[in-house]
PDB file of C-alpha atoms and ligand atoms in Angstrom:
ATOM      1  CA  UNK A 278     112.482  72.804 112.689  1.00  0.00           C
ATOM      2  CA  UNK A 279     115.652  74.930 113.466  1.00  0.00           C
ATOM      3  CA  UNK A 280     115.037  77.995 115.564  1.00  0.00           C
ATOM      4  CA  UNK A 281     114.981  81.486 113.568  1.00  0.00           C
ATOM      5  CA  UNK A 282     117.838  83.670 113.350  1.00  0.00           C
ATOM      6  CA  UNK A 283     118.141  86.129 116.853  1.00  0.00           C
ATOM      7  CA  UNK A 284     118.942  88.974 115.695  1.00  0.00           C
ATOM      8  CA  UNK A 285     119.193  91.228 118.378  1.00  0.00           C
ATOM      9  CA  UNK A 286     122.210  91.470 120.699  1.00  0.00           C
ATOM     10  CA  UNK A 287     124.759  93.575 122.411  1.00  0.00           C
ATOM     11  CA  UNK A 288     128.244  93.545 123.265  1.00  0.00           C
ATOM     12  CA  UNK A 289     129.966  95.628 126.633  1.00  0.00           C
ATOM     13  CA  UNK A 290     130.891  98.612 124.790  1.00  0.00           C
ATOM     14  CA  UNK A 291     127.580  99.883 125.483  1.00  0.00           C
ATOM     15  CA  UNK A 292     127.990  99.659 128.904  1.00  0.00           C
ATOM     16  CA  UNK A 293     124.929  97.766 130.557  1.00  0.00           C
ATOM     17  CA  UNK A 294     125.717  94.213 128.707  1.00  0.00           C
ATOM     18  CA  UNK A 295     127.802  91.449 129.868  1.00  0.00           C
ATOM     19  CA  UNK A 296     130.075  88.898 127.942  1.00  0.00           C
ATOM     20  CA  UNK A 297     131.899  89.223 124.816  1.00  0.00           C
ATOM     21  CA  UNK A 298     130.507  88.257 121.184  1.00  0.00           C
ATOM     22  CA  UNK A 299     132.874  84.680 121.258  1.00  0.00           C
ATOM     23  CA  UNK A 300     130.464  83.902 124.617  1.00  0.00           C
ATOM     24  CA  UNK A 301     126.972  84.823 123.063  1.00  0.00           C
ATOM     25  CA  UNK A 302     128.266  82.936 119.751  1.00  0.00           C
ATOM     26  CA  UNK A 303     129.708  79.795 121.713  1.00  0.00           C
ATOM     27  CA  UNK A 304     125.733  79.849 123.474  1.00  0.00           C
ATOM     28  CA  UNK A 305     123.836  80.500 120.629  1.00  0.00           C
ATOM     29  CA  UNK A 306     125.535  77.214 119.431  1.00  0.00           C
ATOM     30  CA  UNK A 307     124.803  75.296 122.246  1.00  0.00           C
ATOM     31  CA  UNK A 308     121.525  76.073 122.024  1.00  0.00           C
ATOM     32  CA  UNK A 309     121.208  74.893 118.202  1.00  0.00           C
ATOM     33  CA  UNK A 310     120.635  78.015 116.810  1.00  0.00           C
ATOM     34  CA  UNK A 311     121.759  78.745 113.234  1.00  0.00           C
ATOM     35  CA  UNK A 312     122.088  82.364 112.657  1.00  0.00           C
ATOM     36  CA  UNK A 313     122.858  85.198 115.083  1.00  0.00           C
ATOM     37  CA  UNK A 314     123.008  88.980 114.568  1.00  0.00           C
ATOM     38  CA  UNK A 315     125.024  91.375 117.344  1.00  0.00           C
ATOM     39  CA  UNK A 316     123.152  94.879 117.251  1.00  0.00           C
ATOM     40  CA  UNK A 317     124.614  96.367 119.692  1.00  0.00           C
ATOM     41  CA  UNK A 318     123.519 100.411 120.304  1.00  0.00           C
ATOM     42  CA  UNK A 319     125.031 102.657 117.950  1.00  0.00           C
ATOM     43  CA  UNK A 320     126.842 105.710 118.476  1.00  0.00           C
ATOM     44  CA  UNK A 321     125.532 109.293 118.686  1.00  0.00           C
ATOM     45  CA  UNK A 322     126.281 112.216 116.659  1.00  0.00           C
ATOM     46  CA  UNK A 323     127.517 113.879 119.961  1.00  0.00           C
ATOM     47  CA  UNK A 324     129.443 110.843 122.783  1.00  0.00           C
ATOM     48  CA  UNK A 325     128.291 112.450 125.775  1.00  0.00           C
ATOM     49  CA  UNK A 326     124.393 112.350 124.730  1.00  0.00           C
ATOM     50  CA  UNK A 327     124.326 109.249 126.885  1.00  0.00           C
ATOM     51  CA  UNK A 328     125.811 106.474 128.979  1.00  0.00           C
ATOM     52  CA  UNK A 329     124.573 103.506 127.596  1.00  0.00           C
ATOM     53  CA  UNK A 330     125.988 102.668 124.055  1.00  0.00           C
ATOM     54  CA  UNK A 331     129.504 102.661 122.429  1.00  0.00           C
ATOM     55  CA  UNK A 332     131.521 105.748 121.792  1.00  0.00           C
ATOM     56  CA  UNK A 333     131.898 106.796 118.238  1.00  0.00           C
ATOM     57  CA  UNK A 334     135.773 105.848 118.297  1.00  0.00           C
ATOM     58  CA  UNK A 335     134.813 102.334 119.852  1.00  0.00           C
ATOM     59  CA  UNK A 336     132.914 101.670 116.131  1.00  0.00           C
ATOM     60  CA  UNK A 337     136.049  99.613 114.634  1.00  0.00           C
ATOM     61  CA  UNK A 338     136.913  97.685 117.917  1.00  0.00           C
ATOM     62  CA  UNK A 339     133.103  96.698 118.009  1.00  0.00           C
ATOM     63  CA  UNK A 340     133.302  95.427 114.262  1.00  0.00           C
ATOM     64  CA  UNK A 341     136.688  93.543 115.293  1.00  0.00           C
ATOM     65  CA  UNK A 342     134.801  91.915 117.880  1.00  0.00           C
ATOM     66  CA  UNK A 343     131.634  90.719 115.955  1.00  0.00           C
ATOM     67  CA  UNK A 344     134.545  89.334 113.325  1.00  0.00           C
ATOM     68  CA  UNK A 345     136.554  87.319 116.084  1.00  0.00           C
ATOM     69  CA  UNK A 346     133.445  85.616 116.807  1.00  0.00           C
ATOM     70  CA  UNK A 347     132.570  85.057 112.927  1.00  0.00           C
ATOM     71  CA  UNK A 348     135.933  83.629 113.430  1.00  0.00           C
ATOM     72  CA  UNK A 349     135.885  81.461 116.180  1.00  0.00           C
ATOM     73  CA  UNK A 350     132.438  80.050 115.402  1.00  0.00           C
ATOM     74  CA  UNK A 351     132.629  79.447 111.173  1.00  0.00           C
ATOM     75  CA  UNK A 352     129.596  76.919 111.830  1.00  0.00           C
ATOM     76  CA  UNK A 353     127.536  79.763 112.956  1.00  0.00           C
ATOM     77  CA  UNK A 354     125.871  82.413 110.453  1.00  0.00           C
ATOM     78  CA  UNK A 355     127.057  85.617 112.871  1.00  0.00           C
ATOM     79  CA  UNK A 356     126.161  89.045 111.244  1.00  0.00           C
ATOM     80  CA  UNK A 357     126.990  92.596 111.692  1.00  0.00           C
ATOM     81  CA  UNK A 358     124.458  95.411 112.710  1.00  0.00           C
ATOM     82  CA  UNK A 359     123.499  97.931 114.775  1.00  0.00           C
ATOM     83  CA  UNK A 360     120.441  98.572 116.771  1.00  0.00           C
ATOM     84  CA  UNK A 361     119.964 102.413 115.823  1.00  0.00           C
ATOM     85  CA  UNK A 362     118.141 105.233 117.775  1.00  0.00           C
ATOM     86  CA  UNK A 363     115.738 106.877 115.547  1.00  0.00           C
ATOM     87  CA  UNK A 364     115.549 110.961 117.169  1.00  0.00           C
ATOM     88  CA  UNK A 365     113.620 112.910 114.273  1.00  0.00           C
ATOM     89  CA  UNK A 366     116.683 115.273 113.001  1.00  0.00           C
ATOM     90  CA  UNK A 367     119.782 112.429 113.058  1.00  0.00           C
ATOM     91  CA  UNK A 368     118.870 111.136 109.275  1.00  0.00           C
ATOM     92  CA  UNK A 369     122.236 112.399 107.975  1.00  0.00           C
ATOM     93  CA  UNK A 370     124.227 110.865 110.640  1.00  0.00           C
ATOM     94  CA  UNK A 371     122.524 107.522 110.492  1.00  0.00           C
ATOM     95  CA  UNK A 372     123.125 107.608 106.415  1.00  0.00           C
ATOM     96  CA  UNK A 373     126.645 108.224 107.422  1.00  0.00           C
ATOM     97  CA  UNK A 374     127.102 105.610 110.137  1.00  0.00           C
ATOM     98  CA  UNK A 375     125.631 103.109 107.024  1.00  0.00           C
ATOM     99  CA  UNK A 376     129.007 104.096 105.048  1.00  0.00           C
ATOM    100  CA  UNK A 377     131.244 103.146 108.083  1.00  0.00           C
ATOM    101  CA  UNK A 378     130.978  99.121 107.560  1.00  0.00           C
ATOM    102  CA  UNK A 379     129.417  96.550 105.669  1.00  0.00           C
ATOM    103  CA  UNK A 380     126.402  96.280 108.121  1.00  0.00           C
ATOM    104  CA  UNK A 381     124.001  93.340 107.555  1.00  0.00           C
ATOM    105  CA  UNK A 382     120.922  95.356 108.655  1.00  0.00           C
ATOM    106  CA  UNK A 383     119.662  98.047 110.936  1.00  0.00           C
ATOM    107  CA  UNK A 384     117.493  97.620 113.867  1.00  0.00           C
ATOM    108  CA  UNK A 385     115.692 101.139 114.131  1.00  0.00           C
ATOM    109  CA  UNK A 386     114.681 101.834 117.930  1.00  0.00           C
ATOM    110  CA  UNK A 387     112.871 104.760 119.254  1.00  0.00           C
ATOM    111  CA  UNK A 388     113.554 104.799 123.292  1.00  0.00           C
ATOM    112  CA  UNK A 389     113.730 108.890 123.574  1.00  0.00           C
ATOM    113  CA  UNK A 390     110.539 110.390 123.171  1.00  0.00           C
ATOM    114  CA  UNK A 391     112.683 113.410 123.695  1.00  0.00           C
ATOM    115  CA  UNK A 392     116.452 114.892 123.977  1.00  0.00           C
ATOM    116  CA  UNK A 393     116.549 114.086 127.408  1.00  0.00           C
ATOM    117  CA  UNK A 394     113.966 111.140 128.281  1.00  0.00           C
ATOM    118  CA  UNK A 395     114.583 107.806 127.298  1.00  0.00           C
ATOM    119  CA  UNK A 396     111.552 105.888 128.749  1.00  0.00           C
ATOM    120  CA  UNK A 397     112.635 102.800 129.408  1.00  0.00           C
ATOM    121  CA  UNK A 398     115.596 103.933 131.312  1.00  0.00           C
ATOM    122  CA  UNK A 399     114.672 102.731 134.955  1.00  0.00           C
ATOM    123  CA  UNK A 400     116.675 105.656 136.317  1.00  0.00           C
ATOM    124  CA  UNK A 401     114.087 107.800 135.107  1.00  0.00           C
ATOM    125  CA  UNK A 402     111.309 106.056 135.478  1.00  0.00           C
ATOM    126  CA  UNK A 403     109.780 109.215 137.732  1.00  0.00           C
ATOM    127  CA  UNK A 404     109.148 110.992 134.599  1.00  0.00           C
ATOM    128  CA  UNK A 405     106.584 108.537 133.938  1.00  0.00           C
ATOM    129  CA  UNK A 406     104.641 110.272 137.184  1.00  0.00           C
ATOM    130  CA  UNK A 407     105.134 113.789 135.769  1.00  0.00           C
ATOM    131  CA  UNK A 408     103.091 112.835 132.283  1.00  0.00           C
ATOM    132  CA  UNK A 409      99.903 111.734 130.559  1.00  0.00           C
ATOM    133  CA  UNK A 410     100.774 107.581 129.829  1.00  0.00           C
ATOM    134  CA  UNK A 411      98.677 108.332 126.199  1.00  0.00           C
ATOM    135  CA  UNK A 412     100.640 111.733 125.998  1.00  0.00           C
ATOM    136  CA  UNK A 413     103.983 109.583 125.894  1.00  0.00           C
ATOM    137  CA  UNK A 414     102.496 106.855 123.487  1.00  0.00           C
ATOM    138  CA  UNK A 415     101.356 109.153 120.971  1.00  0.00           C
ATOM    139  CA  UNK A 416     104.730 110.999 121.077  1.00  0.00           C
ATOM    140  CA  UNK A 417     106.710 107.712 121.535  1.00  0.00           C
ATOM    141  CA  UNK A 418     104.680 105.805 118.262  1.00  0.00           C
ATOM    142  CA  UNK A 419     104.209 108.966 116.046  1.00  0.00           C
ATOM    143  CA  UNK A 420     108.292 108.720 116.429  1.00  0.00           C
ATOM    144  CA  UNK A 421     108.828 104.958 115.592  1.00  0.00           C
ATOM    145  CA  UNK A 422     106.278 105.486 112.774  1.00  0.00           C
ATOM    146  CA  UNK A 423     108.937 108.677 111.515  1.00  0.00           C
ATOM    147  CA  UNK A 424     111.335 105.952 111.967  1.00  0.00           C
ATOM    148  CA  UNK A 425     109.667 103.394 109.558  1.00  0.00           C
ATOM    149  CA  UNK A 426     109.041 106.535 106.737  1.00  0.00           C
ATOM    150  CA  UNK A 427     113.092 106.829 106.973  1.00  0.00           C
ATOM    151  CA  UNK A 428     113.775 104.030 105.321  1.00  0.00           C
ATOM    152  CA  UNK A 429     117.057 103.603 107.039  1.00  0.00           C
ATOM    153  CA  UNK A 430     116.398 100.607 108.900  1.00  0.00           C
ATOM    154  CA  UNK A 431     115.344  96.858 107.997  1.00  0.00           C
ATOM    155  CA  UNK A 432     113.259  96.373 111.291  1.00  0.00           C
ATOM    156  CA  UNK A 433     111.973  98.220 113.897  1.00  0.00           C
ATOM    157  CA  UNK A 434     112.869  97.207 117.516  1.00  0.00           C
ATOM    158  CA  UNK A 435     110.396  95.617 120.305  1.00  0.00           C
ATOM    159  CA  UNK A 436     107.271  98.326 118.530  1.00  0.00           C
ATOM    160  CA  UNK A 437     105.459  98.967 122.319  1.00  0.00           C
ATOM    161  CA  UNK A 438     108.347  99.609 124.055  1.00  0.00           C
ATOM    162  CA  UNK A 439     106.648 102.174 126.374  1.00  0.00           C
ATOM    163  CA  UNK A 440     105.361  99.095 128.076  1.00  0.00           C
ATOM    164  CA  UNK A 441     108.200  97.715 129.567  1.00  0.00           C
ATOM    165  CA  UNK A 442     107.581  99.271 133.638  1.00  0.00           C
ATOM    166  CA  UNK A 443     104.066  97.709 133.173  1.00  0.00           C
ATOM    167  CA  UNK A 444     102.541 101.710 132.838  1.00  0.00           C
ATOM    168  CA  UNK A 445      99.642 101.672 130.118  1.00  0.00           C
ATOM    169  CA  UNK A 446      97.076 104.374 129.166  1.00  0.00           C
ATOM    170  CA  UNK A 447      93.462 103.816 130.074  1.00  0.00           C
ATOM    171  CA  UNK A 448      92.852 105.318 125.941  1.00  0.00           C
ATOM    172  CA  UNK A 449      92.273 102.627 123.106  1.00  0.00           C
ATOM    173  CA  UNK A 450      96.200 102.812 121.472  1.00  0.00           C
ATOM    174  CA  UNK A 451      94.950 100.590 118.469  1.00  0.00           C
ATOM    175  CA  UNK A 452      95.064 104.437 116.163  1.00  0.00           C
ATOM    176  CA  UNK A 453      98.694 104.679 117.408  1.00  0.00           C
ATOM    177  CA  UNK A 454      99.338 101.298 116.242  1.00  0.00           C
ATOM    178  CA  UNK A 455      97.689 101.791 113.221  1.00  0.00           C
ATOM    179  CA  UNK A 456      99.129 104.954 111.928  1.00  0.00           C
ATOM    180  CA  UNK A 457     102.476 103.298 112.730  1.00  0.00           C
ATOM    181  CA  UNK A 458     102.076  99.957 111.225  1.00  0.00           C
ATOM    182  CA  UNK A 459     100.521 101.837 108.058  1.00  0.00           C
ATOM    183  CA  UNK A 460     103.923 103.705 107.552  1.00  0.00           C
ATOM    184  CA  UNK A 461     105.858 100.358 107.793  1.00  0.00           C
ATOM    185  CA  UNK A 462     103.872  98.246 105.213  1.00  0.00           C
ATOM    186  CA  UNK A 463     104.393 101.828 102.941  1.00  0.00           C
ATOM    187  CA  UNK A 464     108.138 102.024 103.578  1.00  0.00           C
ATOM    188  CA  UNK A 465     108.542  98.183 102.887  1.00  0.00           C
ATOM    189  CA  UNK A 466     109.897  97.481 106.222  1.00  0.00           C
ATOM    190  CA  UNK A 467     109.939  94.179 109.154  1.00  0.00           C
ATOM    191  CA  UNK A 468     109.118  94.432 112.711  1.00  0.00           C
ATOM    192  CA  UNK A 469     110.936  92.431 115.596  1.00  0.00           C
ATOM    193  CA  UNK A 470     109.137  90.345 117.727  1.00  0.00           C
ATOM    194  CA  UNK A 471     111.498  91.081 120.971  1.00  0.00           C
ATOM    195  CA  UNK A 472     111.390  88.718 124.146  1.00  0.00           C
ATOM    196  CA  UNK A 473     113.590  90.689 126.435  1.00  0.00           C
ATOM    197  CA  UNK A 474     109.525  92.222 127.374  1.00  0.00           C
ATOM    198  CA  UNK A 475     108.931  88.849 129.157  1.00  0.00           C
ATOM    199  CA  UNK A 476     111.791  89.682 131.104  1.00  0.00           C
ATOM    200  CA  UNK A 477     110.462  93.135 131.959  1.00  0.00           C
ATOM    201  CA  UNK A 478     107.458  94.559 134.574  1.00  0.00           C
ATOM    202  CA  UNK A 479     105.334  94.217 131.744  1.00  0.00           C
ATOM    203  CA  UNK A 480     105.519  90.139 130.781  1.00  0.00           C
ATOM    204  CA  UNK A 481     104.950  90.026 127.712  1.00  0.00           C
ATOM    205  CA  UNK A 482     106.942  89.990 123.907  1.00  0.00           C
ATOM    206  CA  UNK A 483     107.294  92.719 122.538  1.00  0.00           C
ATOM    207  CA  UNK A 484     104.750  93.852 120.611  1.00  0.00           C
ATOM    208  CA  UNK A 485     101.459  92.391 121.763  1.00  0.00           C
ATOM    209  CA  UNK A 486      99.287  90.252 120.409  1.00  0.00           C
ATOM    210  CA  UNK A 487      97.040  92.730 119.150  1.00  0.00           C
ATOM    211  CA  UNK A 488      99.883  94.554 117.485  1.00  0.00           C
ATOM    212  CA  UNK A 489     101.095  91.738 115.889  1.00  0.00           C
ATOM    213  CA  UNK A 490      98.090  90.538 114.272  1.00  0.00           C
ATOM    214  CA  UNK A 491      97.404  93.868 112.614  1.00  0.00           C
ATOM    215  CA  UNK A 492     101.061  94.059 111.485  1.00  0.00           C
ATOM    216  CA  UNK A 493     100.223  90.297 109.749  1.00  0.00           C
ATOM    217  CA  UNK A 494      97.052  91.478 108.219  1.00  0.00           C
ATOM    218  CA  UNK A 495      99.059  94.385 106.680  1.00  0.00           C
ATOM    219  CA  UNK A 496     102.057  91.400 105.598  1.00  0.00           C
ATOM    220  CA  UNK A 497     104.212  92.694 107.588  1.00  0.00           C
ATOM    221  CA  UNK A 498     107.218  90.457 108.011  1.00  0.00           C
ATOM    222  CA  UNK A 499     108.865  89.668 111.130  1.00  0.00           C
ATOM    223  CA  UNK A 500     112.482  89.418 112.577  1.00  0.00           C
ATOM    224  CA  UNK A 501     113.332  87.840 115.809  1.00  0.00           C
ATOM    225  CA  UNK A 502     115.490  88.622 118.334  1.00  0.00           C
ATOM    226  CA  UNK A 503     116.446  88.096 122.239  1.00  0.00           C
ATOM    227  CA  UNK A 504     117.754  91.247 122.773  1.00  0.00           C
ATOM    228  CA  UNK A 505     120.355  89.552 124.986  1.00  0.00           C
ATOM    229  CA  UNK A 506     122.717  91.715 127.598  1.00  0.00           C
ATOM    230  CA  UNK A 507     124.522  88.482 128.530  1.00  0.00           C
ATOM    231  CA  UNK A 508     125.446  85.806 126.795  1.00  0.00           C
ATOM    232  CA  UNK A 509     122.858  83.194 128.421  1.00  0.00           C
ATOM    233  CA  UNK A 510     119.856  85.608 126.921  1.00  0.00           C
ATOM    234  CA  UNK A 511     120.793  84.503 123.394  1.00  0.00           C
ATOM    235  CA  UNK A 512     117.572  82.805 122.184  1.00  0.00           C
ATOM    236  CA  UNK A 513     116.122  83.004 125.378  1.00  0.00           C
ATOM    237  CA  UNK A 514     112.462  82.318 124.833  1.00  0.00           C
ATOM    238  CA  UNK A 515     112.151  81.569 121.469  1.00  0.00           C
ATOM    239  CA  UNK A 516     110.355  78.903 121.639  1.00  0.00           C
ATOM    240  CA  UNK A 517     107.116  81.347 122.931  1.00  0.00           C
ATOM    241  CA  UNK A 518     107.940  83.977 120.475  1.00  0.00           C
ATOM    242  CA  UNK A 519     107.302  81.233 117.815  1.00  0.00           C
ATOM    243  CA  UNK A 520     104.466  79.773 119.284  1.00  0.00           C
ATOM    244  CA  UNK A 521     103.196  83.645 118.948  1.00  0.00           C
ATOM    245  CA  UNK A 522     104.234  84.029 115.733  1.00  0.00           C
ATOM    246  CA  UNK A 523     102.654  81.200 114.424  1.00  0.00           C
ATOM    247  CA  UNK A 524      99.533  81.417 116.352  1.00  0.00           C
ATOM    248  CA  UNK A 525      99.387  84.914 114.516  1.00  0.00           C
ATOM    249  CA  UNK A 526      99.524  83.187 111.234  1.00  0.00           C
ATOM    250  CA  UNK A 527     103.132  83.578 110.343  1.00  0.00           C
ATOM    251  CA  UNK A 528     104.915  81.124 108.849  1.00  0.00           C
ATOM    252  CA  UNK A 529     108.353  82.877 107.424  1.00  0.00           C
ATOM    253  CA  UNK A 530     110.933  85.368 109.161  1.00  0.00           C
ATOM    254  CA  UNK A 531     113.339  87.775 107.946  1.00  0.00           C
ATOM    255  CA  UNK A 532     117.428  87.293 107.545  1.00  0.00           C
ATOM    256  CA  UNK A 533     119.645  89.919 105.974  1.00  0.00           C
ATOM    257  CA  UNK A 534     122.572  89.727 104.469  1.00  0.00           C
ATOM    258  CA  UNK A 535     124.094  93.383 103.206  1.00  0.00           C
ATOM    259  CA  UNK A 536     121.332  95.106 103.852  1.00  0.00           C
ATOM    260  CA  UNK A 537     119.161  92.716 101.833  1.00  0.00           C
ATOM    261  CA  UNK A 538     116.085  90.496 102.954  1.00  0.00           C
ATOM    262  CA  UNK A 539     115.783  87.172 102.852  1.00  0.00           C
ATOM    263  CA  UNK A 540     112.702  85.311 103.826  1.00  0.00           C
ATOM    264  CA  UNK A 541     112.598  82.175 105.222  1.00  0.00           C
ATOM    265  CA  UNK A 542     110.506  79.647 106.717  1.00  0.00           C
ATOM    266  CA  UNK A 543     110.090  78.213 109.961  1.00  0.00           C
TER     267      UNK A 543
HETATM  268 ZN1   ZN B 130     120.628  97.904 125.888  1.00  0.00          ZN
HETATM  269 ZN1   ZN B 131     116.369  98.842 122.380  1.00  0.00          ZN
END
């Protein structure tokens, strides 16, 4: 059984990855894997918002690169997206970044639960001490459920996110998951199942278990993806975010090809 398609990768324009798209392609076919996706983080309305994703002029050269390693590699399926911020208020722009390029599919990502805090920066992982953990949850998923209702994206990136530092509230989050995964089955919409968590404090896949089985009783579908920042992170534990998967009950992921879903099994 081949291994499903990873879909989630980055390149160095943003800044904290290593390795250009020919290296992650050239592993990715070492490994066996079919089908790859680079998704690296998109621009902002405004370049200076942050430090850690391409500038808006670096949008062609980032395109270029993805197509050298389409290229280089014509016995790998490579496509062409972008993992997206969702900020409530940035609908227009992320419309408009949709004209730019034939993108295969958006990953939509909440990691600011404000202007200013992005929680799983580790640089300001202080903040964390200033606030309620169920304050920042509830703000955090009440945003990646917005983020679903858009519509603009084909999957939503690694769903508990706030977990990553290994920081959970003592509350019951299971409403939080709820309301969230409600407003994904309504807009029509995949989840990823993310293993750059096992990396991470928190040791564990993006989203848990829990999560994951309420998303499958809702038929949710599922994409996969490594979110590799070097090239040997492409498919890197796969095999347990299968084993997951299936123990879950799924039996099919997600590909895209121009913005359209294809389902497949595995
Ligand atoms: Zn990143
Ligand atoms: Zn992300």
């Amino acid at each position: 059984m081949p291994l499903p398609a990873d879909l989630h990768m980055h390149t160095p324009l943003c800044r904290h990855a290593t390795g250009e798209p020919v290296d992650y392609a050239r592993h990715a076919v070492a490994l066996g894997l079919t089908e790859i996706g680079f998704s690296d983080h998109s621009p902002m309305p405004r370049d200076g918002f942050d430090d850690w994703r391409m500038l808006d002029r670096q949008l062609d050269e980032y395109v270029a690169k993805v197509r050298l390693a389409q290229k280089t590699f014509p016995q790998l399926t490579i496509r062409l997206a972008l993992e997206v911020d969702f900020l409530p208020g940035h609908e227009d722009w992320i419309r408009q970044l949709a004209t730019r390029h034939p993108w295969d599919y958006f990953i939509g990502s909440v990691h600011y639960v404000s202007d200013s805090w992005d929680i799983d920066n580790p640089a300001k992982l202080s903040e964390w001490k200033k606030r309620d953990a169920f304050e920042v949850w509830k703000i955090y998923f009440d945003r990646l459920a917005l983020a679903a209702e858009s519509k603009l994206f084909e999957t939503i990136g690694h769903a508990d996110l706030p977990k990553k530092f290994g920081i959970r509230p003592a509350q019951d989050c299971t409403p939080l998951y709820e309301n969230f995964l409600d407003a994904v089955a309504h807009a029509g919409c995949a989840i990823e199942l993310n293993t750059a968590g096992l990396r991470k404090d928190c040791k564990e896949i993006y989203p848990c278990p829990d999560l994951l089985r309420r998303a499958f009783q809702r038929q949710i579908p599922i994409t996969f993806g490594s979110d590799a920042h070097a090239p040997v992170e492409v498919g890197m534990d796969f095999a347990a975010a299968v084993n997951l998967a299936r123990a879950t009950g799924y039996t099919e992921f997600c590909r895209f090809h121009r913005r359209q879903r294809e389902l497949v099994k595995f």
